[in-house]
Amino acid sequence: MSTGIEIIKNPSGITDVPGFEAAGVACDIREIADGRLDMGLIYSKERCSTAGVFTKNDVKAAPVILGQETLNRDKGIHAVIINSGNANACTGKQGFVDCEEMLNEGCRKLKIGVDNILVASTGRIGRLMPMANIKKGIALAVEAKSAEAKSGHDCATAILTSDTCSKLFSVKFDHEGKAVHLGGIVKGAGMIQPDMATMLAFIVSDIKSSSTLLHSMLSDAVGSSFNSISIDGDMSTNDTVLLLGNGVSGVDLDLGDGALKNKFLKALRLVSSHLAEKIVADGERITKVVNLSIKNAKEASDAEKVARCVANSLLVKTSWFGSDPNWGRLIDAAGYAMVGIEVDKLDVYYDDILIFQQGEYVESNLLKCGEIVSRRKFSITLDLNIGKSEFEMLTTDLSMGYVDFNKSE
Amino acid sequence: MSTGIEIIKNPSGITDVPGFEAAGVACDIREIADGRLDMGLIYSKERCSTAGVFTKNDVKAAPVILGQETLNRDKGIHAVIINSGNANACTGKQGFVDCEEMLNEGCRKLKIGVDNILVASTGRIGRLMPMANIKKGIALAVEAKSAEAKSGHDCATAILTSDTCSKLFSVKFDHEGKAVHLGGIVKGAGMIQPDMATMLAFIVSDIKSSSTLLHSMLSDAVGSSFNSISIDGDMSTNDTVLLLGNGVSGVDLDLGDGALKNKFLKALRLVSSHLAEKIVADGERITKVVNLSIKNAKEASDAEKVARCVANSLLVKTSWFGSDPNWGRLIDAAGYAMVGIEVDKLDVYYDDILIFQQGEYVESNLLKCGEIVSRRKFSITLDLNIGKSEFEMLTTDLSMGYVDFNKSE
């Protein structure tokens, strides 16, 4: 059955959506004059209703705190400035001064109000922003912004840190003869776990909607996408997911019926989950992507706890790296979630092959499971058989390359 | 001030304590005829009051479940059989049959009752015990047992898995002219985190005491030693800490005054914390040992949460491996404990050097901190400055060698 949602081929992200412009320029935020794109801009002439989901870390970067305040005022957003190379986190009072200066500089160049602009930053923690370069970058980005596909690609590139490739995904659907578009870009790599660690995601649409409605839709979509992935279990100071709607399509979500709301939510979930998958697949030096499914737990929160214990266990992750069908480590990790697993009811599968059935090892399937765990993508299912709740997440192995890559900045 | 507690030089662990015998023999539990010691025995002719602290993992190995039942009956213990090479975990019904057979075989050879013996197993999960070899090992161990120092050393060696060295610690103190001894052995290595993952510890004493009193002392000592260390954050199916008292010293803890109880507890804490330190220092392929101290939190449980987030963060651990004074990752990890850290009150130290003061980076100290983090042992302090509670733990870095070592069994 067709959902009526069309995936846009060769997406350009932000610029796939009517009324949005984008830019990505180089201003040497890393203070190495290598011409790397490091300043992105998203702009809409029409003011956008905007929803944001932010890190729950106690230690929030200046742009996160100021961004939350701006969204709370709900005056509508025209622009988002995004820089990579410096997170402006743990930068004390000066960090706030610098972030405000970025907001003001953006306002001046774009000729908009200070309530109508957001900043998102990612990169190294604890270093002051190189403000001369930053200001140069803002000016260049405002100058460069356009609705061309190339600008969308440049913007998607400018927000990257240790990612190896840009990540874009766009869809469209028809509503009573009018086209509605959603385009998204994301940066991820290391430190991905619940609550969207070191992740920036920007999804824009030409839907018309209140910020409140956008927020409830975004919260739903984030739960089953960006919050259901884990690479190393860390969570950052800067995580931000934004959803902007500029209304250019003429389709009004608040006035629409249930069918329209469902379709928009479906489209938003599709964009979010595809972007989340791209993050996992581009985790730092990973060699395996694992779809982990916990079934028939007593409560959904129990299933989630088990999933996170398994997904974040170093011994489990290293065994995946080694292509070792080490089901014992899976069960051990599931057990220390301490949600009342009964080992004599537990079934464990690699893909659809049983390796552990109701407390007993199915040794005859070991070779098959060894073959599965040596693939780049596979799934693991733990069926607890003690309830009816489930949780699914995407995770990765832990490689020697990850340790080498992260041993210093 | 002298505590009156004397550390025994060149300890032999179990056999440092009057009335205890030990053995360590080879019976090829790994099914490789390499002569490796893999069966240990602790024996006391006098029946011992015994306290045990076990894994909280939902998935408990057969010897853990049967051991808990035996201790609940509290009939006094004469012997503990300990094997390495096979954990007898996730082995279904046959695992229980095998463990009972081990208990019965021990009873027969030692001529004691089935309520008076315990089994502890460590090693690979999910493989049935090679019972013919196990039985041969029990017979050999009973034959070999003695009060000689060599037997104590053999026993300490027989319980090891991926450890690189045996771990023993013994003390004695005087009470009204009578000597009281405590001797302990432990195995650890990978998977060490709270709740004593993949750890077996056996502490024996010639004190006379009820099991109840021993249990309250052991719980206290475990909290500040074996439960305050972390290598990779995993917790195993087999963790067991036992404390046996055979009464041979003639000193009665139940009848003693507060001073005696304090002294015994101090001695027990000393043995426990030294054994715990030996475990951390021998973590799998570690290159750094870090004393992590969280100060002035609102609640002790908050301080512990922060400590565990920092100690288990892959990004923190890899930066230690790389000798990178990456205080930003420390603060990020502390923040996602989500206990209400206020970054503008936070101080962070490497040893006694401030790197972050009340929300501001102390850049002038970076070189000194870089020198500290490149040592094999150093301390890190996060002073939250929002309360009066604290928590301290010992942890390690995460090396490329760890990943390589654990990628398959």
PDB file of C-alpha atoms in Angstrom, chain A residues 56-60 89-94 124-127 190-191 195 198 231-238 284 309 312-329 331-343 346 356 358-361 363 366 398-409, chain B residues 56-60 89-94 124-127 190-191 195 198 231-238 284 309 312-329 331-343 346 356 358-361 363 366 398-409:
ATOM      1  CA  LYS A  56      18.903  17.086  28.628  1.00  0.00           C
ATOM      2  CA  ASN A  57      22.526  17.373  29.769  1.00  0.00           C
ATOM      3  CA  ASP A  58      22.862  19.561  32.894  1.00  0.00           C
ATOM      4  CA  VAL A  59      25.704  21.302  31.098  1.00  0.00           C
ATOM      5  CA  LYS A  60      24.131  23.084  28.134  1.00  0.00           C
ATOM      6  CA  ALA A  89      30.181  24.944  25.534  1.00  0.00           C
ATOM      7  CA  CYS A  90      31.849  25.369  28.959  1.00  0.00           C
ATOM      8  CA  THR A  91      32.951  28.807  27.835  1.00  0.00           C
ATOM      9  CA  GLY A  92      31.630  30.712  30.854  1.00  0.00           C
ATOM     10  CA  LYS A  93      30.124  34.163  30.628  1.00  0.00           C
ATOM     11  CA  GLN A  94      32.113  35.016  27.497  1.00  0.00           C
ATOM     12  CA  ARG A 124      35.327  21.270  20.465  1.00  0.00           C
ATOM     13  CA  ILE A 125      34.172  22.054  24.022  1.00  0.00           C
ATOM     14  CA  GLY A 126      35.743  24.721  26.215  1.00  0.00           C
ATOM     15  CA  ARG A 127      37.387  27.005  23.690  1.00  0.00           C
ATOM     16  CA  GLY A 190      30.471   9.832  17.917  1.00  0.00           C
ATOM     17  CA  MET A 191      28.699  10.323  21.228  1.00  0.00           C
ATOM     18  CA  ASP A 195      18.742  12.262  24.063  1.00  0.00           C
ATOM     19  CA  THR A 198      26.415  15.509  19.711  1.00  0.00           C
ATOM     20  CA  ILE A 231      27.060   4.605  19.275  1.00  0.00           C
ATOM     21  CA  ASP A 232      29.069   5.153  22.434  1.00  0.00           C
ATOM     22  CA  GLY A 233      26.451   6.047  25.017  1.00  0.00           C
ATOM     23  CA  ASP A 234      27.638   9.609  25.553  1.00  0.00           C
ATOM     24  CA  MET A 235      25.324  12.630  25.372  1.00  0.00           C
ATOM     25  CA  SER A 236      26.512  16.078  24.445  1.00  0.00           C
ATOM     26  CA  THR A 237      26.078  19.644  25.640  1.00  0.00           C
ATOM     27  CA  ASN A 238      24.813  20.894  22.261  1.00  0.00           C
ATOM     28  CA  GLU A 284      33.167   6.975  14.310  1.00  0.00           C
ATOM     29  CA  CYS A 309      22.438  -2.072  28.613  1.00  0.00           C
ATOM     30  CA  ASN A 312      26.217   0.166  25.517  1.00  0.00           C
ATOM     31  CA  SER A 313      28.065  -2.897  26.845  1.00  0.00           C
ATOM     32  CA  LEU A 314      31.709  -2.712  25.826  1.00  0.00           C
ATOM     33  CA  LEU A 315      31.982  -6.493  25.903  1.00  0.00           C
ATOM     34  CA  VAL A 316      28.968  -6.846  23.592  1.00  0.00           C
ATOM     35  CA  LYS A 317      30.223  -4.120  21.239  1.00  0.00           C
ATOM     36  CA  THR A 318      33.745  -5.534  21.030  1.00  0.00           C
ATOM     37  CA  SER A 319      32.378  -9.019  20.313  1.00  0.00           C
ATOM     38  CA  TRP A 320      30.413  -7.570  17.365  1.00  0.00           C
ATOM     39  CA  PHE A 321      33.618  -5.937  16.180  1.00  0.00           C
ATOM     40  CA  GLY A 322      35.279  -9.360  16.340  1.00  0.00           C
ATOM     41  CA  SER A 323      32.365 -11.084  14.525  1.00  0.00           C
ATOM     42  CA  ASP A 324      32.007 -13.352  17.563  1.00  0.00           C
ATOM     43  CA  PRO A 325      28.457 -14.723  18.068  1.00  0.00           C
ATOM     44  CA  ASN A 326      28.914 -14.230  21.799  1.00  0.00           C
ATOM     45  CA  TRP A 327      25.313 -14.594  22.981  1.00  0.00           C
ATOM     46  CA  GLY A 328      26.536 -15.042  26.585  1.00  0.00           C
ATOM     47  CA  ARG A 329      27.614 -11.405  26.722  1.00  0.00           C
ATOM     48  CA  ILE A 331      22.408 -12.186  28.079  1.00  0.00           C
ATOM     49  CA  ASP A 332      24.794 -10.958  30.760  1.00  0.00           C
ATOM     50  CA  ALA A 333      24.224  -7.339  29.710  1.00  0.00           C
ATOM     51  CA  ALA A 334      20.455  -7.854  29.503  1.00  0.00           C
ATOM     52  CA  GLY A 335      20.554  -9.278  33.025  1.00  0.00           C
ATOM     53  CA  TYR A 336      22.204  -6.270  34.586  1.00  0.00           C
ATOM     54  CA  ALA A 337      19.415  -4.002  33.381  1.00  0.00           C
ATOM     55  CA  MET A 338      17.775  -5.622  36.429  1.00  0.00           C
ATOM     56  CA  VAL A 339      14.203  -5.487  35.167  1.00  0.00           C
ATOM     57  CA  GLY A 340      13.359  -9.042  36.199  1.00  0.00           C
ATOM     58  CA  ILE A 341      14.435 -11.107  33.205  1.00  0.00           C
ATOM     59  CA  GLU A 342      13.713 -14.820  33.618  1.00  0.00           C
ATOM     60  CA  VAL A 343      16.499 -16.664  31.869  1.00  0.00           C
ATOM     61  CA  LEU A 346      14.402 -15.988  27.282  1.00  0.00           C
ATOM     62  CA  PHE A 356      19.238 -19.462  22.981  1.00  0.00           C
ATOM     63  CA  GLN A 358      13.970 -20.812  26.940  1.00  0.00           C
ATOM     64  CA  GLY A 359      17.213 -20.866  28.909  1.00  0.00           C
ATOM     65  CA  GLU A 360      19.083 -23.379  26.752  1.00  0.00           C
ATOM     66  CA  TYR A 361      21.896 -22.879  24.229  1.00  0.00           C
ATOM     67  CA  GLU A 363      24.541 -25.019  19.774  1.00  0.00           C
ATOM     68  CA  LEU A 366      26.221 -21.390  16.234  1.00  0.00           C
ATOM     69  CA  LEU A 398      33.179  -0.632  19.137  1.00  0.00           C
ATOM     70  CA  SER A 399      36.314  -0.829  17.052  1.00  0.00           C
ATOM     71  CA  MET A 400      39.994  -0.345  17.779  1.00  0.00           C
ATOM     72  CA  GLY A 401      39.725   2.520  15.318  1.00  0.00           C
ATOM     73  CA  TYR A 402      37.173   4.270  17.547  1.00  0.00           C
ATOM     74  CA  VAL A 403      39.605   4.261  20.467  1.00  0.00           C
ATOM     75  CA  ASP A 404      42.460   5.405  18.267  1.00  0.00           C
ATOM     76  CA  PHE A 405      40.328   8.143  16.726  1.00  0.00           C
ATOM     77  CA  ASN A 406      39.098   9.521  20.038  1.00  0.00           C
ATOM     78  CA  LYS A 407      42.235   9.220  22.132  1.00  0.00           C
ATOM     79  CA  SER A 408      42.906  12.903  21.577  1.00  0.00           C
ATOM     80  CA  GLU A 409      41.284  15.807  19.811  1.00  0.00           C
TER      81      GLU A 409
ATOM     82  CA  LYS B  56      22.476  -8.358  41.292  1.00  0.00           C
ATOM     83  CA  ASN B  57      22.311  -9.415  37.648  1.00  0.00           C
ATOM     84  CA  ASP B  58      18.902 -10.922  36.783  1.00  0.00           C
ATOM     85  CA  VAL B  59      20.811 -13.713  35.101  1.00  0.00           C
ATOM     86  CA  LYS B  60      22.630 -15.542  37.899  1.00  0.00           C
ATOM     87  CA  ALA B  89      26.092 -19.541  33.562  1.00  0.00           C
ATOM     88  CA  CYS B  90      23.258 -19.705  30.995  1.00  0.00           C
ATOM     89  CA  THR B  91      23.619 -23.482  31.066  1.00  0.00           C
ATOM     90  CA  GLY B  92      19.952 -24.253  31.686  1.00  0.00           C
ATOM     91  CA  LYS B  93      18.781 -27.131  33.870  1.00  0.00           C
ATOM     92  CA  GLN B  94      21.959 -29.119  33.228  1.00  0.00           C
ATOM     93  CA  ARG B 124      33.172 -18.569  29.720  1.00  0.00           C
ATOM     94  CA  ILE B 125      29.365 -18.263  29.775  1.00  0.00           C
ATOM     95  CA  GLY B 126      26.998 -20.757  28.172  1.00  0.00           C
ATOM     96  CA  ARG B 127      29.102 -23.884  27.951  1.00  0.00           C
ATOM     97  CA  GLY B 190      37.471  -7.035  32.599  1.00  0.00           C
ATOM     98  CA  MET B 191      33.802  -6.324  33.258  1.00  0.00           C
ATOM     99  CA  ASP B 195      28.037  -4.725  41.925  1.00  0.00           C
ATOM    100  CA  THR B 198      33.156 -10.824  36.960  1.00  0.00           C
ATOM    101  CA  ILE B 231      36.774  -0.892  34.233  1.00  0.00           C
ATOM    102  CA  ASP B 232      34.243  -1.316  31.462  1.00  0.00           C
ATOM    103  CA  GLY B 233      30.911  -0.895  33.221  1.00  0.00           C
ATOM    104  CA  ASP B 234      29.740  -4.448  32.691  1.00  0.00           C
ATOM    105  CA  MET B 235      28.452  -6.659  35.513  1.00  0.00           C
ATOM    106  CA  SER B 236      28.630 -10.423  35.442  1.00  0.00           C
ATOM    107  CA  THR B 237      26.404 -13.393  36.188  1.00  0.00           C
ATOM    108  CA  ASN B 238      28.821 -14.884  38.727  1.00  0.00           C
ATOM    109  CA  GLU B 284      42.304  -5.859  30.723  1.00  0.00           C
ATOM    110  CA  CYS B 309      28.836   8.593  34.114  1.00  0.00           C
ATOM    111  CA  ASN B 312      32.057   4.784  32.094  1.00  0.00           C
ATOM    112  CA  SER B 313      32.176   7.402  29.331  1.00  0.00           C
ATOM    113  CA  LEU B 314      34.007   6.001  26.331  1.00  0.00           C
ATOM    114  CA  LEU B 315      35.082   9.479  25.285  1.00  0.00           C
ATOM    115  CA  VAL B 316      36.528  10.181  28.734  1.00  0.00           C
ATOM    116  CA  LYS B 317      38.256   6.788  28.903  1.00  0.00           C
ATOM    117  CA  THR B 318      39.763   7.069  25.434  1.00  0.00           C
ATOM    118  CA  SER B 319      41.063  10.577  26.214  1.00  0.00           C
ATOM    119  CA  TRP B 320      42.848   9.171  29.275  1.00  0.00           C
ATOM    120  CA  PHE B 321      44.338   6.495  27.038  1.00  0.00           C
ATOM    121  CA  GLY B 322      45.579   9.265  24.759  1.00  0.00           C
ATOM    122  CA  SER B 323      46.981  11.325  27.692  1.00  0.00           C
ATOM    123  CA  ASP B 324      44.714  14.172  26.549  1.00  0.00           C
ATOM    124  CA  PRO B 325      43.698  16.565  29.396  1.00  0.00           C
ATOM    125  CA  ASN B 326      40.233  16.736  27.846  1.00  0.00           C
ATOM    126  CA  TRP B 327      38.302  18.345  30.710  1.00  0.00           C
ATOM    127  CA  GLY B 328      35.434  19.167  28.326  1.00  0.00           C
ATOM    128  CA  ARG B 329      34.559  15.484  28.033  1.00  0.00           C
ATOM    129  CA  ILE B 331      32.159  17.962  32.225  1.00  0.00           C
ATOM    130  CA  ASP B 332      29.971  16.692  29.409  1.00  0.00           C
ATOM    131  CA  ALA B 333      29.770  13.240  31.017  1.00  0.00           C
ATOM    132  CA  ALA B 334      29.119  14.741  34.457  1.00  0.00           C
ATOM    133  CA  GLY B 335      26.298  16.776  32.930  1.00  0.00           C
ATOM    134  CA  TYR B 336      24.440  13.820  31.502  1.00  0.00           C
ATOM    135  CA  ALA B 337      24.184  12.232  34.941  1.00  0.00           C
ATOM    136  CA  MET B 338      21.391  14.833  35.123  1.00  0.00           C
ATOM    137  CA  VAL B 339      21.576  15.450  38.868  1.00  0.00           C
ATOM    138  CA  GLY B 340      21.405  19.229  38.571  1.00  0.00           C
ATOM    139  CA  ILE B 341      25.043  20.232  38.147  1.00  0.00           C
ATOM    140  CA  GLU B 342      25.499  24.013  37.918  1.00  0.00           C
ATOM    141  CA  VAL B 343      28.369  24.592  35.536  1.00  0.00           C
ATOM    142  CA  LEU B 346      31.869  23.601  39.090  1.00  0.00           C
ATOM    143  CA  PHE B 356      38.084  24.614  35.330  1.00  0.00           C
ATOM    144  CA  GLN B 358      33.436  28.174  38.624  1.00  0.00           C
ATOM    145  CA  GLY B 359      32.475  27.712  34.985  1.00  0.00           C
ATOM    146  CA  GLU B 360      35.676  29.113  33.440  1.00  0.00           C
ATOM    147  CA  TYR B 361      38.587  27.314  31.758  1.00  0.00           C
ATOM    148  CA  GLU B 363      44.000  27.652  30.332  1.00  0.00           C
ATOM    149  CA  LEU B 366      46.679  23.062  30.679  1.00  0.00           C
ATOM    150  CA  LEU B 398      39.991   2.267  27.578  1.00  0.00           C
ATOM    151  CA  SER B 399      42.790   1.132  25.310  1.00  0.00           C
ATOM    152  CA  MET B 400      42.949  -0.206  21.781  1.00  0.00           C
ATOM    153  CA  GLY B 401      44.366  -3.324  23.436  1.00  0.00           C
ATOM    154  CA  TYR B 402      41.137  -3.791  25.419  1.00  0.00           C
ATOM    155  CA  VAL B 403      39.082  -3.861  22.217  1.00  0.00           C
ATOM    156  CA  ASP B 404      41.538  -6.192  20.532  1.00  0.00           C
ATOM    157  CA  PHE B 405      41.639  -8.477  23.576  1.00  0.00           C
ATOM    158  CA  ASN B 406      37.852  -8.725  23.898  1.00  0.00           C
ATOM    159  CA  LYS B 407      36.839  -8.908  20.260  1.00  0.00           C
ATOM    160  CA  SER B 408      36.495 -12.666  20.576  1.00  0.00           C
ATOM    161  CA  GLU B 409      36.882 -15.304  23.242  1.00  0.00           C
TER     162      GLU B 409
END
